[in-house]
Amino acid sequence: MSELNQNIPPRILIVSNRLPVQITMVKGKLDVKQSIGGLATGMHPVHETYETLWIGWSGFSRSHFASGKLKTINNAYRAQDCLPVYLDESMATDYYDGFSNGTIWPLFHYFAQYTKYQPDYWDAYLKVNRIFAEKVKKEYRPGDLIWIHDYHLLVLPRMVRELIPEADIGFFLHIPFPSFEVFRLLPWRKELVEGLVGSDLIGFHTFDYTRHFLSTVRRLLGYDIDLNRIQTGSRLVRTEVFPMGIDYRKYQNASLRLEKIPEKKKSKLKQQISQYFSQAPERKLILSIDRLDYTKGIPNRLVAFEKFLEKYPEFQGKVTMLMIATPTRDNVAYYQQIKRTVDELVGRINGQFSQINWTPIWYFYRSFTFNQLIELYRSCHVALITPVRDGMNLVAKEYLASRIDQSGVLILSEMAGAARELSEALIINPNHPEEIAGAIAQALTMPLEEQAERLSLMQTRLKRYQVNKWASDFIEAVMKTREMKKQSRTKILNESIMKKILAEYHRNKQATLFLDYDGTLVQFKKNPDHARPDPGILKLLNQIADDPGNRLVLISGRDRNTLENWFSRHPFYLIAEHGAWLKEPDTPWTQMEPISREWKEVIRPVMEFYADRTPGSFVEEKTFSLAWHYRKSDPELGAIRAIELKDELTSMAGGHNLEILEGSKVIEIKNSGINKGRAANWFLSQHPEGFVLAIGDDWTDEYMFELLPHKSYTIKVGSNPTKARYQIVNQNEVRNLLKNFIK
Ligand code: ADQ
C-alpha cells in the first residue's frame, strides 16, 4: 500500500462480530456468501492488503454442523484468513439481537425509547466477549496488532488487555458515541467505558463522537484528559478521529466499466431503467438505499417525498423514487415494526399518486449485487439519504464516486457522520419534511454546472481519503502508541534499577528524601481536607525518619497550617506552599524567600468571582499564594473555567511578578521564583548532601526533577511525560518503594 511507511505490523488480528464471508454447506457443497454492511465493505481492502487474520462469529453454533463438515468449513475459512467463532444459539440471540441490537444500537443512535435493559442480555454479552478474548489470546503472536471493531465488542479490549497485558490494541467504533446524557441511562455504563479504555487507541468517525466519549470517561471514571489522551494512571489511552472512506477507485472503475458495455449487452436492471426513461426522457430517478433500520429515517423520507409530490405537483408523473431496503436483523421486534410502517407508507403514497404509466415509488426489499448497486448509483439523478442518526454512511460516498459523468445531487441528513465531510451536499434535517421536499425540488432543478462543481469538490475529498488511507492511518496511529509505550517502559522503575538505587542509598551515610504529599503518598480526594494521612503512611514515614541518617522532607503546595496540623508531631521536615516556608522538626516555620503579598487584594476578587460561578469550586488562601480548586465541580465546566481563569490571571500577573501554576484540578497563583526545585536545592545547601531521592506526581514537582543535582534519583508517579529519571504507576507502588528505606 503506497501510503504506508515502514511502520507496518507483521500481522493484524481483525476482530469483529461477523466475518467478511459466511461459509456454509449446501447440498454437500461449500457455499460462500459475502457479508453486506459498512464494516465488511470498508475493511475488505485491509484484509486483502495486509497480512491479517479475521476473527468473527460465523453466524452459527458448532452443533449446527456435523463434525466432518465443520472441519471442511473451518478449512475454507482459514483459506480466506478467517477464523470463525461458534456461539450457542440462545447465547448468540441474547448477545446479538439482545444486548448489541436491542440495547446498544438503539441507545447509541438516540432511540432511548427502544432500549432494552435486560440483565440476561448483558450476561450473554459479557460471555461472548469473553469467548472472543480467549480466541484472540490463543491466536496472538508477539508483534501482532489487534484491531477490534464496533459496538458488539465494547468490553473486549479490556478482556484482551487482562490476558495479554503487552498487546497493542486499537478499537474502532462504526456507530455514533452518544452524548453522556444519553449514555448514562445504561446500567452497565461504567463497565462499557472501562472495557473500551483497555485499548491503546480508540477511533471514531467524527470529532463529536470523540468529544462525547471523552466527556463520558471524565465523568464516569474520573481520569484526567489532556486533549485526546486519557491518563488512566498506569497507561495512556489515545482517541482519534478517522472518518472512514470508501475504496473510491473500485466504484469509479466499476462505473466506467458499466458505461462501456454496449446497449444490447447491458444488464436486465439497466434495460428496465432505460425503458423507464424512454417513455419520457425528462423523467428523473431518486435513489434511496439502506438496510431497513429505524435509524436510517426511511419513514421520514417517504413522508417528505409525499410532501414533495403535493407541494410540487408539476413533478408528478416525472419523478420516481427507487427505494431499496435491505433486510436486516429481522429477529428484533422493532425491525418488524419498521418494515410494516414502511410497507404501509409506500402503499399509501403509491395508492394516492400512481398513474397508469407512472409509479411514484419502486420499492425493493432485498439485496443487490455490487454491479447492480453501481448501475443504480449511475442511473439516479438524486440520492436521498436521510438517517435520523448514522455513524458515517458509506452509501452517500459510494454514490458520489460512481457519478463519473459529473452530474447528480446528494441530499444528506446532517445526522450522518458523512455530513461533516460532504458539506457541498444539500444538507437537511431529517425531521423536517418541508425542508427535505424543498431540497428534492432544488436537486431536480439544479443546473448541471452547479452539480458538477459540488460533485467535484466532494469527489476530490473522497479520493484523498480513501478507505486504505483510513486503515493505514489507524494502523500507524496504533504503531505510534506502541512506540510511545516502548519509550515510557524505559523509564519504568524496574527491579534492577531499584537495586541500583538501594545500593547507592546504603553506600551513603546521609540521605534526603523529598516527598510530595497529595497524589504521591495519598490519593486525591474531592475535598482536600479529607486527604488526611492514614495510620499506615504515618507509620511508614516515621520508620524512615527515625533513622538519624535519613532526612525526610515533605514538600507540598499545601499551606503551613495544614501541614503543621497533620505532621508537626512527627520528626519530618516540612516545606509548604511550593517552597515559601520551611519547618525543621521541633522548630518554628521560617520563610524561605522574602516576598510581597499586596497583589492578593487584586487577585482574590477575581478568583472569588470564578468560585461563585462554578458550583463545587472554592478559593484557598495561603500565605503567599491563592489557589482555585475545582475537583468537585462538573468536570467539563471546571475545565472550561480553568482555561478562562488562567487567561485572566495571565493578563493580570505581569505587573506583579507572579506565576500561575496549573496543578491537578487547581489553578494557583503565587510570587514567581518560588518553586519546589529552588526550595529543595536551598535545603540541600543547608544540609550535608548525600543520597537524594525525590518523588512527586504533578507538574509543580517537575521543578524538583529539573533543578535537583544530576545524581539525584527523581521519580514521577503516573505515566505523563516527565523530566524525572524514572516513573512509577501509583501511590501504592510509592508506599512499597518507601518500605525499602527503613533501615
Ligand atoms: P451500515 O449501517 O451498514 O454501516 P452504511 O455505511 O451505509 O451503513 O454501509 C452500508 C453498506 O452496505 C454499503 O457499502 C452499501 O453499498 C452496502 N449495501 C447497502 N444496501 C445494499 C444492498 N441492497 N445490496 C448490497 N449491498 C448493499 C455501519 C454504520 C454506518 C457506517 C458503517 C461503516 O451504521 O454509519 O458508515 O458502519 O463504519
Short mmCIF file of C-alpha atoms and ligand atoms in Angstrom, two decimals, residues 36-39 41 105 109 172 174-175 205 244 251 289-291 296 324 326 366-368 373 377 390-395 398, ligand 1:
data_model
loop_
_atom_site.label_atom_id
_atom_site.label_comp_id
_atom_site.label_asym_id
_atom_site.label_seq_id
_atom_site.Cartn_x
_atom_site.Cartn_y
_atom_site.Cartn_z
CA ILE A 36 -23.21 -6.82 3.45
CA GLY A 37 -22.77 -3.74 5.54
CA GLY A 38 -20.44 -0.85 6.10
CA LEU A 39 -17.82 -2.64 8.18
CA THR A 41 -17.26 -3.40 2.79
CA TRP A 105 -27.65 0.03 18.88
CA HIS A 109 -28.48 6.14 17.94
CA PHE A 172 -12.82 1.50 16.04
CA HIS A 174 -18.53 2.42 13.48
CA ILE A 175 -21.64 3.93 15.05
CA HIS A 205 -15.79 8.68 12.66
CA MET A 244 -13.99 6.14 7.19
CA TYR A 251 -16.62 2.42 -7.52
CA ILE A 289 -30.82 2.81 -0.31
CA ASP A 290 -30.16 1.45 3.17
CA ARG A 291 -30.54 -1.50 5.44
CA LYS A 296 -32.00 5.30 8.63
CA ILE A 324 -34.04 -0.27 -1.75
CA THR A 326 -32.02 -4.38 2.58
CA ARG A 366 -33.82 -7.35 -0.92
CA SER A 367 -30.08 -7.34 -1.51
CA PHE A 368 -28.42 -6.37 -4.74
CA LEU A 373 -25.73 -1.23 -6.98
CA TYR A 377 -25.93 4.81 -8.44
CA ASP A 390 -25.86 7.33 11.28
CA GLY A 391 -22.26 6.80 12.36
CA MET A 392 -20.93 7.67 8.91
CA ASN A 393 -23.00 6.38 5.92
CA LEU A 394 -20.96 4.92 3.11
CA VAL A 395 -23.79 4.78 0.59
CA GLU A 398 -20.36 5.34 -2.98
P1 ADQ B 1 -24.31 0.43 7.87
O1 ADQ B 1 -25.37 0.80 8.83
O2 ADQ B 1 -24.42 -0.92 7.30
O3 ADQ B 1 -22.86 0.58 8.48
P2 ADQ B 1 -23.50 2.15 5.50
O4 ADQ B 1 -22.33 2.91 5.96
O5 ADQ B 1 -24.38 2.95 4.61
O6 ADQ B 1 -24.41 1.58 6.69
O7 ADQ B 1 -22.99 0.89 4.71
C1 ADQ B 1 -23.84 0.04 4.00
C2 ADQ B 1 -23.01 -0.80 3.00
O8 ADQ B 1 -23.82 -1.86 2.55
C3 ADQ B 1 -22.60 0.00 1.80
O9 ADQ B 1 -21.29 -0.33 1.46
C4 ADQ B 1 -23.57 -0.46 0.68
O10 ADQ B 1 -23.00 -0.48 -0.57
C5 ADQ B 1 -23.94 -1.84 1.13
N1 ADQ B 1 -25.36 -2.10 0.79
C6 ADQ B 1 -26.42 -1.42 1.21
N2 ADQ B 1 -27.55 -1.92 0.69
C7 ADQ B 1 -27.21 -2.93 -0.09
C8 ADQ B 1 -27.95 -3.87 -0.90
N3 ADQ B 1 -29.25 -3.83 -1.02
N4 ADQ B 1 -27.25 -4.81 -1.52
C9 ADQ B 1 -25.91 -4.85 -1.42
N5 ADQ B 1 -25.19 -4.02 -0.68
C10 ADQ B 1 -25.82 -3.07 -0.02
C11 ADQ B 1 -22.31 0.91 9.77
C12 ADQ B 1 -22.77 2.23 10.37
C13 ADQ B 1 -22.51 3.33 9.37
C14 ADQ B 1 -21.03 3.37 8.99
C15 ADQ B 1 -20.56 1.98 8.57
C16 ADQ B 1 -19.04 1.95 8.39
O11 ADQ B 1 -24.14 2.20 10.71
O12 ADQ B 1 -22.89 4.59 9.91
O13 ADQ B 1 -20.85 4.22 7.89
O14 ADQ B 1 -20.89 1.01 9.55
O15 ADQ B 1 -18.38 2.36 9.54
#
